[in-house]
Every structure is written in C-alpha cells, then in structure tokens.
PDB file of C-alpha atoms in Angstrom:
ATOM      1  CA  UNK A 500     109.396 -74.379 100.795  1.00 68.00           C
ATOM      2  CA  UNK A 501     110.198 -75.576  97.539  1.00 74.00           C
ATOM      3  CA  UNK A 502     108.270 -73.150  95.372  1.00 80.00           C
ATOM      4  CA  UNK A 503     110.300 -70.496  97.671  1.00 82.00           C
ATOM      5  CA  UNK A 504     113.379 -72.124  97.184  1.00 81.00           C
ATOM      6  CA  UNK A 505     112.843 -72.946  93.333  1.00 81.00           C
ATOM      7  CA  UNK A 506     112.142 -68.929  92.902  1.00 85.00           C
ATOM      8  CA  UNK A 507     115.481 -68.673  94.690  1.00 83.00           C
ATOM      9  CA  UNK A 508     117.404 -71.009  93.035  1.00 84.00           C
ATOM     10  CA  UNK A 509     116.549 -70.310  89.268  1.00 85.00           C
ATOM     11  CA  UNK A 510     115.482 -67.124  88.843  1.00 88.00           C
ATOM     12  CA  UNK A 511     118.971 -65.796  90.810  1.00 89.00           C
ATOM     13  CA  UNK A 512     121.129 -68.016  90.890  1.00 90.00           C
ATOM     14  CA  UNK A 513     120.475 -70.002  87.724  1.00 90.00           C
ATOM     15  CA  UNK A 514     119.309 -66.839  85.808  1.00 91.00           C
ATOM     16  CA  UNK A 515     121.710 -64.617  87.180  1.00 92.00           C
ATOM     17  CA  UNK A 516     124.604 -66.932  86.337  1.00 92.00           C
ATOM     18  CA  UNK A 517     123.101 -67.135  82.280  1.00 93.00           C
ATOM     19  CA  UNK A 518     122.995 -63.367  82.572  1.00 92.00           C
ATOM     20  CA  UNK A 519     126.552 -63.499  82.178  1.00 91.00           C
ATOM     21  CA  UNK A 520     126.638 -65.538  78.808  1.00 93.00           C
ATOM     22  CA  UNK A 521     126.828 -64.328  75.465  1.00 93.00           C
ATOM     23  CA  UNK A 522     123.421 -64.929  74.398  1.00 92.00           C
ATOM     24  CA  UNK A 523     121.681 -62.186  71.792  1.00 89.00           C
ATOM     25  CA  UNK A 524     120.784 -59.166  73.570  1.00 81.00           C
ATOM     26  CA  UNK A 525     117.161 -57.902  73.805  1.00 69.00           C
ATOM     27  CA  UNK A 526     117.417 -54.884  75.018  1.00 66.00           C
ATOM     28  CA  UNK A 527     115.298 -52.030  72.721  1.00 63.00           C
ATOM     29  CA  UNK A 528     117.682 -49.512  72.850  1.00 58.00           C
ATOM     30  CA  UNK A 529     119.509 -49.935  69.791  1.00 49.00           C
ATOM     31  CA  UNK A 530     121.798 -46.810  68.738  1.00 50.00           C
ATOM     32  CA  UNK A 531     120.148 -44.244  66.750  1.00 47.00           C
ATOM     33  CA  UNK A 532     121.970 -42.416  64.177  1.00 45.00           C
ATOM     34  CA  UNK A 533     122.570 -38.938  65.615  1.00 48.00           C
ATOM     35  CA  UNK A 534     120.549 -36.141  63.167  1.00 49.00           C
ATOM     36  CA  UNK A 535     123.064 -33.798  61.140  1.00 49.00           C
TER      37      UNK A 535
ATOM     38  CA  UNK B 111     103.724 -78.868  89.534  1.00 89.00           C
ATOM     39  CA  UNK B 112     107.367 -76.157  90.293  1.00 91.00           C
ATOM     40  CA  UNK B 113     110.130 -78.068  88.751  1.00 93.00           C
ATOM     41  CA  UNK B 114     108.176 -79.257  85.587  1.00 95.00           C
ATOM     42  CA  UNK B 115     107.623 -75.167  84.940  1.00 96.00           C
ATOM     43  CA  UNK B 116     111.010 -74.294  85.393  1.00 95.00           C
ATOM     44  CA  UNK B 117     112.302 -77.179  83.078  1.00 96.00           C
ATOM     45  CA  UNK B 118     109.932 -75.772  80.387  1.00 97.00           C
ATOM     46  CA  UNK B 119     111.388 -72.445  80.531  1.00 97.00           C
ATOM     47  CA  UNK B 120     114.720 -73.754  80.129  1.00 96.00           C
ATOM     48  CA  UNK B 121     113.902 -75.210  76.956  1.00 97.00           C
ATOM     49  CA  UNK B 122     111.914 -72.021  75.862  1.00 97.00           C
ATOM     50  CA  UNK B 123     115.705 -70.086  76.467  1.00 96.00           C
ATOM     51  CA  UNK B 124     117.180 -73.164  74.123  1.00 96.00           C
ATOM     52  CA  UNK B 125     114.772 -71.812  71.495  1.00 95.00           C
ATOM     53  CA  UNK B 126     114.326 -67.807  72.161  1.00 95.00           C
ATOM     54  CA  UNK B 127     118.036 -66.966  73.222  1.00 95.00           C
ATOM     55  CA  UNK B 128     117.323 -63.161  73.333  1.00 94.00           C
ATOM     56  CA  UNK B 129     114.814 -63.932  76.373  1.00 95.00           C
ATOM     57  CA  UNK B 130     116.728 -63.583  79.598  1.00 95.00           C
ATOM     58  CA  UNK B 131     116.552 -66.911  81.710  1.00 95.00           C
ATOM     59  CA  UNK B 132     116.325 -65.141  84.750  1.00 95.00           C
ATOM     60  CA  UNK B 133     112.566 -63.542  83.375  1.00 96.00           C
ATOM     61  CA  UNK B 134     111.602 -67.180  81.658  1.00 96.00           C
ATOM     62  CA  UNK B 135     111.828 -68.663  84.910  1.00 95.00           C
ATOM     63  CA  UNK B 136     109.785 -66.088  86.758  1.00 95.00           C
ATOM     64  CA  UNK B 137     107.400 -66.124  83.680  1.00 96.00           C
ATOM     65  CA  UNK B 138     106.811 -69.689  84.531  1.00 96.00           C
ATOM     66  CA  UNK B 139     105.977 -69.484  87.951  1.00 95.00           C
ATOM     67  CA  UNK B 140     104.382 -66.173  87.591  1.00 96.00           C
ATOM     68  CA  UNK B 141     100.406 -67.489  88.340  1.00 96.00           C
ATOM     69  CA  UNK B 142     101.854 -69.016  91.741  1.00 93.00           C
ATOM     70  CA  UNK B 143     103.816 -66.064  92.972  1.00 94.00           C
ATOM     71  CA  UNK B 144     100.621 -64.009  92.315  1.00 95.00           C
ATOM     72  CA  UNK B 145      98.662 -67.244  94.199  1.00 94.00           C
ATOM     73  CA  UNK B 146     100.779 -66.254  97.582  1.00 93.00           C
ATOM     74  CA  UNK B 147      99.357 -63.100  98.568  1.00 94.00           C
ATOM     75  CA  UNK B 148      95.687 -64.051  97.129  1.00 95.00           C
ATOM     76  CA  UNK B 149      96.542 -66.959  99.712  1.00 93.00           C
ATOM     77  CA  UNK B 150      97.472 -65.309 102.487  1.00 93.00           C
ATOM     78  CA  UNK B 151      94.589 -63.510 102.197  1.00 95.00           C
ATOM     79  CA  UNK B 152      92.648 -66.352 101.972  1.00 95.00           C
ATOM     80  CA  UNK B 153      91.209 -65.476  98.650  1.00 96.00           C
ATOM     81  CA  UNK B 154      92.424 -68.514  96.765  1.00 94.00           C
ATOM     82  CA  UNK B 155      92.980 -71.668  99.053  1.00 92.00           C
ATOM     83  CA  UNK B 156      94.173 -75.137  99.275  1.00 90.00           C
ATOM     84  CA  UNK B 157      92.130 -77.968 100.464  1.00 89.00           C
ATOM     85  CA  UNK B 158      93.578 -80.662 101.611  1.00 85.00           C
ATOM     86  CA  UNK B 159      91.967 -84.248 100.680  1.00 82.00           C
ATOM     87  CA  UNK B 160      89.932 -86.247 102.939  1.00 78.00           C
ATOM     88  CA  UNK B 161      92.591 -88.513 104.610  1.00 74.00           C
ATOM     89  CA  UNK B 162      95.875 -86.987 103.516  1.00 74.00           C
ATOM     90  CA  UNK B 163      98.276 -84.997 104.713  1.00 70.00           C
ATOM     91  CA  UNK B 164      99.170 -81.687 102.704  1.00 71.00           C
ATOM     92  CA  UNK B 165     101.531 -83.000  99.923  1.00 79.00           C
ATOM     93  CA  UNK B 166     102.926 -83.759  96.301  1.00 85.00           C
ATOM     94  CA  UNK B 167      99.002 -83.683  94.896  1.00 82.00           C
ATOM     95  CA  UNK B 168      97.400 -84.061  97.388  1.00 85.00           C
ATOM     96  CA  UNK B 169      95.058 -81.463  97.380  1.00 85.00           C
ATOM     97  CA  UNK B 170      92.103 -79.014  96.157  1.00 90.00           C
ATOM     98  CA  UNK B 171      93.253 -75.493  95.029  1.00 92.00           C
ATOM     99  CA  UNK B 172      91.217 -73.377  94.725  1.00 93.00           C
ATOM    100  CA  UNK B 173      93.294 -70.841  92.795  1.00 95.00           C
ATOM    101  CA  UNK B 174      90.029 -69.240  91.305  1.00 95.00           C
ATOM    102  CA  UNK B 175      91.569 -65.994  90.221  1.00 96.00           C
ATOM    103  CA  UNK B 176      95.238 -66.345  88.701  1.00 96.00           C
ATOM    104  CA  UNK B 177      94.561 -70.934  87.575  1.00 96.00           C
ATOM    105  CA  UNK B 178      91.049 -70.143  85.897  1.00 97.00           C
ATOM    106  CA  UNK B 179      91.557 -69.925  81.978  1.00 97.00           C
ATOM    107  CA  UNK B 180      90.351 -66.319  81.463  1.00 97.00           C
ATOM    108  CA  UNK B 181      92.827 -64.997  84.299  1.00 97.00           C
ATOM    109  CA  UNK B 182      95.708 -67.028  83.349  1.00 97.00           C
ATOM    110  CA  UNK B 183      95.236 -64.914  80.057  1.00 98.00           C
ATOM    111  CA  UNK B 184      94.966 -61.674  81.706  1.00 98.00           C
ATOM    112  CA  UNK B 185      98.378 -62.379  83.757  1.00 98.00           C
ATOM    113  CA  UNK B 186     100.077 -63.423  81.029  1.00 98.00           C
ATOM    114  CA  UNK B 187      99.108 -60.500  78.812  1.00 98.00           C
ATOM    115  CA  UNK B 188      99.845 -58.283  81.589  1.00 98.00           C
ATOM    116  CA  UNK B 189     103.716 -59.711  81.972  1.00 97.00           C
ATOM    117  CA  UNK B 190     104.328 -60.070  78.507  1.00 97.00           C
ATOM    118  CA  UNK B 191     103.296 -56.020  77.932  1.00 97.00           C
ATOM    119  CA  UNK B 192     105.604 -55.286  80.896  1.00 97.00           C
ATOM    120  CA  UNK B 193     108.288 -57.235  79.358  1.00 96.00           C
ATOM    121  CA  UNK B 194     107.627 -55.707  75.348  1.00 96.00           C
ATOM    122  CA  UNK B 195     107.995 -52.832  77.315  1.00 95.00           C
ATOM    123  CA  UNK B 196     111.344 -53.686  78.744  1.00 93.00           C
ATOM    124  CA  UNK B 197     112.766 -55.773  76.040  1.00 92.00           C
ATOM    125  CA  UNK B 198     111.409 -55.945  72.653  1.00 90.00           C
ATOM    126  CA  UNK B 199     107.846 -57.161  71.086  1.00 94.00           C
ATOM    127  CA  UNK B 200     108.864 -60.492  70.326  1.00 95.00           C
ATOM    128  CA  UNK B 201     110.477 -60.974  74.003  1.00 95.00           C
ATOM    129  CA  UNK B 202     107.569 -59.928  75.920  1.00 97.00           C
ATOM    130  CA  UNK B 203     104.869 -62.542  73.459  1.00 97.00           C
ATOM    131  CA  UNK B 204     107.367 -64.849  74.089  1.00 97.00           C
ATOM    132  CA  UNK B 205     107.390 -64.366  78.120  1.00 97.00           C
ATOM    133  CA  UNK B 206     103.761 -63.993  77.810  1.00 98.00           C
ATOM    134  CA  UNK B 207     103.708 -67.383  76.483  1.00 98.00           C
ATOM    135  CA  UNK B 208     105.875 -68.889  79.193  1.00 98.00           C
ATOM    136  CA  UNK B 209     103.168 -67.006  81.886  1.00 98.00           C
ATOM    137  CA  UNK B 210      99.956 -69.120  80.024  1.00 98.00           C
ATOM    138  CA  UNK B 211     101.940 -72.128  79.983  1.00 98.00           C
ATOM    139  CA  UNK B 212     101.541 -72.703  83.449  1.00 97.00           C
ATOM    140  CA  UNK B 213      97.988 -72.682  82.919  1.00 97.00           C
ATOM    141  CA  UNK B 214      98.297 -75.183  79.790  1.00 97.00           C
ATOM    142  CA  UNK B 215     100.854 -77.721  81.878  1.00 97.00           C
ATOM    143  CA  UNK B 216      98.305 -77.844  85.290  1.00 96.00           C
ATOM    144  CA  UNK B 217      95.703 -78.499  83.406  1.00 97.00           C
ATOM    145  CA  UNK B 218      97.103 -82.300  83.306  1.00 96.00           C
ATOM    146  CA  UNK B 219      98.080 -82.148  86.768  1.00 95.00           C
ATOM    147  CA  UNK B 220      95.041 -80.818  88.853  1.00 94.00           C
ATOM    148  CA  UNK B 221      92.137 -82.401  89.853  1.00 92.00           C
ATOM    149  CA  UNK B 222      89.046 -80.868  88.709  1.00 93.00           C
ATOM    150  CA  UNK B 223      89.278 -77.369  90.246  1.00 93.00           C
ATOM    151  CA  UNK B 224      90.802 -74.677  87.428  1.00 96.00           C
ATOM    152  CA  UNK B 225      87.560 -73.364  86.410  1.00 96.00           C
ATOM    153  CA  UNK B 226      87.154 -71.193  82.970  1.00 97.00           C
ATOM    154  CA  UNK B 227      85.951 -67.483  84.477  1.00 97.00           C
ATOM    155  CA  UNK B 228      87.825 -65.866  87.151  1.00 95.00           C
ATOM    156  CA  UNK B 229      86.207 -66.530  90.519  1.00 94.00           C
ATOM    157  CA  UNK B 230      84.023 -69.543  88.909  1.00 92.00           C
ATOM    158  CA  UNK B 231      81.653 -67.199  87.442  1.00 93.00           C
ATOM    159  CA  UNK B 232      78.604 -68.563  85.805  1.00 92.00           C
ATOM    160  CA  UNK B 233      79.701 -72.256  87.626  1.00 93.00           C
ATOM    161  CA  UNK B 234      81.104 -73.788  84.162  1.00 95.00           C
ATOM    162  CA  UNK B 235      82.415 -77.235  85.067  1.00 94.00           C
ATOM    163  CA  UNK B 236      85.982 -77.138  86.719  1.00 95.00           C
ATOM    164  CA  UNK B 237      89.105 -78.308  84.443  1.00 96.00           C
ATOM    165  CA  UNK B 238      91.678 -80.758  85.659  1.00 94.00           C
ATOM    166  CA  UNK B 239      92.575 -83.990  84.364  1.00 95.00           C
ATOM    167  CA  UNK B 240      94.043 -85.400  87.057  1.00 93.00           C
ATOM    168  CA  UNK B 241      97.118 -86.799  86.964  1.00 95.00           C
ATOM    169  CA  UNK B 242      98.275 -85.769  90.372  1.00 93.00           C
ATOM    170  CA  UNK B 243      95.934 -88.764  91.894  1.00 91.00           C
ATOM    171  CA  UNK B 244      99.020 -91.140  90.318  1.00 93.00           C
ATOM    172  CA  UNK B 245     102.085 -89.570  91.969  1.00 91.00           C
ATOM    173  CA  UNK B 246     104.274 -91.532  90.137  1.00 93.00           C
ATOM    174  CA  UNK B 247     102.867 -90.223  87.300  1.00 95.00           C
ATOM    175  CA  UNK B 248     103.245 -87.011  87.541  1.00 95.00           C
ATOM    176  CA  UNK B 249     106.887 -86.711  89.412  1.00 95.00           C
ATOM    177  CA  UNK B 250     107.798 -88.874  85.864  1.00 96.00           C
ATOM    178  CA  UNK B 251     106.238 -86.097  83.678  1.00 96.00           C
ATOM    179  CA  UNK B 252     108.132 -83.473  86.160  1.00 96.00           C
ATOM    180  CA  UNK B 253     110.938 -85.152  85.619  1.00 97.00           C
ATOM    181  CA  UNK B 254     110.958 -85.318  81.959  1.00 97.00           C
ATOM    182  CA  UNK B 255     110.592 -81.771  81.590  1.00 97.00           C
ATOM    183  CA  UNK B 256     113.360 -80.859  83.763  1.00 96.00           C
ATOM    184  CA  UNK B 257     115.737 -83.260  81.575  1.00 97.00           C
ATOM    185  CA  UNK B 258     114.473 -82.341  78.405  1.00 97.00           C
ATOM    186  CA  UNK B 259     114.639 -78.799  79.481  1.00 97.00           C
ATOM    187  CA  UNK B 260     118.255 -79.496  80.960  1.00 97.00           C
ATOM    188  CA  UNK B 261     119.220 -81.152  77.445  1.00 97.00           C
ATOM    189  CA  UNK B 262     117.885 -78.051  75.401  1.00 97.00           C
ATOM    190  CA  UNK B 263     119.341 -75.268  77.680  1.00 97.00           C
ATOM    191  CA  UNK B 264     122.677 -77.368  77.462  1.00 96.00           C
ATOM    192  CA  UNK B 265     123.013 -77.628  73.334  1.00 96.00           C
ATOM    193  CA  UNK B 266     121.925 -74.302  73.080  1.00 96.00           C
ATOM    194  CA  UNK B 267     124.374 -72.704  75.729  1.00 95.00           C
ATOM    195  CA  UNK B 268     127.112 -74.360  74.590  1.00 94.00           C
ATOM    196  CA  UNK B 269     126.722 -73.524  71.129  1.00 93.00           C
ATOM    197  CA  UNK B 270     126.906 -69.402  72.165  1.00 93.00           C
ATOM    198  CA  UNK B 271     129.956 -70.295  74.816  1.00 91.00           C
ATOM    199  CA  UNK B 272     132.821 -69.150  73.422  1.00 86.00           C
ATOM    200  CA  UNK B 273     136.191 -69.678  75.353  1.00 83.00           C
ATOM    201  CA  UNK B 274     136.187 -67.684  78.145  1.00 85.00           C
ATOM    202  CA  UNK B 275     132.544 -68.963  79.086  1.00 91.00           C
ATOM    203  CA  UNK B 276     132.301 -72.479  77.755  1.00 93.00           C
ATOM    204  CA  UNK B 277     132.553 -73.809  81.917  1.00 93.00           C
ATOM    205  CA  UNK B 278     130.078 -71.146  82.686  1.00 94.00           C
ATOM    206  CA  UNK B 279     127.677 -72.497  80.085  1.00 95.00           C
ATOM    207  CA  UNK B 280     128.296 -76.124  81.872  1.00 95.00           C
ATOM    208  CA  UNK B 281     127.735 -74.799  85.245  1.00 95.00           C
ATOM    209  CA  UNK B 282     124.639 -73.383  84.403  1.00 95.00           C
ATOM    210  CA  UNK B 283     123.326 -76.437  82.721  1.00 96.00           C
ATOM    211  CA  UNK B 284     124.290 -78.374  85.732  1.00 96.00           C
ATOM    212  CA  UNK B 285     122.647 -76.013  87.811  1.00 95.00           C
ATOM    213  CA  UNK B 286     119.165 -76.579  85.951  1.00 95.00           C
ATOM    214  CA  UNK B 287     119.188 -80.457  86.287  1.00 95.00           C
ATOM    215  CA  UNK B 288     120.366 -80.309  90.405  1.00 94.00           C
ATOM    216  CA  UNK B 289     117.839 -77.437  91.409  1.00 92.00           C
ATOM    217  CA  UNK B 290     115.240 -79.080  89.300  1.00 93.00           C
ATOM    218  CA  UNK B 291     115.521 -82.144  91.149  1.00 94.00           C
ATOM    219  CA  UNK B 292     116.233 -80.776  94.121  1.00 92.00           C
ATOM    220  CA  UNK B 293     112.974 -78.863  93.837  1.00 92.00           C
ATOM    221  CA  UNK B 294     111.254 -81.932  92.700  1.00 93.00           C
ATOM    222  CA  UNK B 295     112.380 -83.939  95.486  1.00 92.00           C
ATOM    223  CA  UNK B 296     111.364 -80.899  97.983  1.00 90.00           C
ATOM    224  CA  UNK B 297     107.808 -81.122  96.369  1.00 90.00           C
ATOM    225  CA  UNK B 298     107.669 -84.902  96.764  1.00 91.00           C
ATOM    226  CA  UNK B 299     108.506 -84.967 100.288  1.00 88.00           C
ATOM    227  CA  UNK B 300     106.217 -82.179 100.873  1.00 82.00           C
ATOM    228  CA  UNK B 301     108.152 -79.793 101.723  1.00 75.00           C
TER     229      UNK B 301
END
C-alpha cells in the first residue's frame, strides 16, 4: 500500500502540482525559423 | 526502500530544473513498478524471513530481473531513451540516472539477494549489504533523504517562484516532506 500510495501521491499530486511552476522548460520543440 | 527514492529525486529536480518532477519521481521508482507485474506473475518474488511477518525489511526479494545490476542498466537506458525522446538529451541521461539509482541506493538496503546478471545467470554471488536487518537504521537513512531532498527541492523552488507562485512553491515543498513521511511511516508499519 505504500509503494501504491507513494506513486499516487508524488508522481500526481506532488509532480502535477510542480508542473505548474516556472521551472526551465524541456520540451525539444524549440521554434524554427520559417525558410524564405 | 519508497520514500528514500522519492526524496532523492527531489533533490535531483533541486539540481536539473528542466526535468519534470512528476517523471523524476516515476524514474525513481521505475525498477519496482516494473517488479509488480513480474510479481504477479510470480516471476520475481518476496520471501519472507524465517520468523517474521512480511514488513519494513523483513524479507528476501528476489527481484532477479529489474534489481540485478545488468537489468537495472537496461531499464534505465530504456527510460532515459524514451524520455531524450520526449524531452531533450540531457533530460532523458538525467532520468536515466534517477532509474539506476534505485539500483545504487538498495544496494545498502537489501540483504544479499540483487545478483549481477539478470535471472542470476552464471550464480555470481548476490549483492546486498544489509542494512535493512537494523530497522532503525535504515528508516534513519530514509529519513535523511526525504529531508535533504525536502531542503533541496525547497531552495531551489523558491528561488524560480516568482509572485504569483511563491505559496505554490511552499505547498509543494510541504507536500514532499508529509508524503515522504507518510510513505515512510506506511512502510514501517507494513503497510
């Protein structure tokens, strides 16, 4: 129950919440200058 | 070992911001949630130890697949290609980090029974140091990883924060340190 629970608790709740900080992003899709 | 994990990946966010939290912490845990089907199968199992109850330590896993060295590899390199897919190179060594980590902070925990080769090929002697057979011990070392983890996450949160989310960046420090010793206590009790 409380490797369930731990799942639970930090990876949505606890991650979820962080999401929503302004931390770097990571994402790969960085804008691309369009071609002429 | 769950709470001692979870703290660690809180401190890795303190030092590699652009990882999400949310994948650090499943990074962390990710040789267990691959354990639970390989369990219910019975492939990998836990034996309890002559005398004792299933609790905190107090038993033999045999977690021959996804706790033996070369597989904790594999898994690891597996999640942290996923994730360079996803987010960028860096990101996914660093989440492939957090997955062998797991391996690295049982290895102090277990009793003898994390062998080298997946399935204990070739019968190489079984790693484990042990700690787990003092409780106290262990739940100490645990402990300290959830409040250094806490204390990391915390400085580093509230140095991003800005105005409009400095109480977020509090709440979700304060969440770390309760669920990791809620989880911790959970574990202790046996639950």
């Amino acid at each position: 129950m409380s490797f369930i629970l731990g799942i639970l608790l930090f990876v949505a709740v606890v991650g979820g919440l962080d999401a929503r900080l302004p931390w770097p992003k990571a994402r790969r899709d960085a804008p691309r200058k369009d071609l002429p | 070992m769950i709470a001692g994990h979870f703290g660690f990946a809180a401190a890795v966010k303190a030092r590699a911001p652009r990882a999400p939290l949310w994948a650090l912490m499943l990074a962390c845990v990710w040789l267990d949630v691959v354990f639970v089907p390989l369990f219910a199968m019975k492939i990998e199992t836990i034996e309890n130890l002559p005398g004792t109850a299933s609790g905190y330590g107090q038993g033999i896993i045999h977690a021959d697949y996804t706790h033996s060295l070369v597989g904790a590899l594999v898994l690891a390199l597996l999640f942290g290609s996923v994730a360079a897919l996803r987010w960028r190179a860096t990101v996914g060594a660093v989440l492939g980090g957090v997955v062998f980590s797991h391996w690295l902070l049982d290895l102090p925990m277990h009793r003898a029974d994390m062998p080298l080769l997946p399935a204990n090929a070739g019968h190489l002697p079984l790693l484990g140091f042990g700690l787990w057979r003092w409780p106290v011990a262990s739940a100490l070392l645990e402990l300290a990883l959830v409040l250094g983890g806490t204390f990391l996450y915390g400085a580093a949160a509230r140095r991003v924060a800005d105005g409009g989310t400095a109480s977020r960046a509090r709440l979700v420090t304060i969440l770390i340190l309760g669920c990791g010793v809620l989880t911790l206590g959970l574990n202790l009790l046996g639950q």
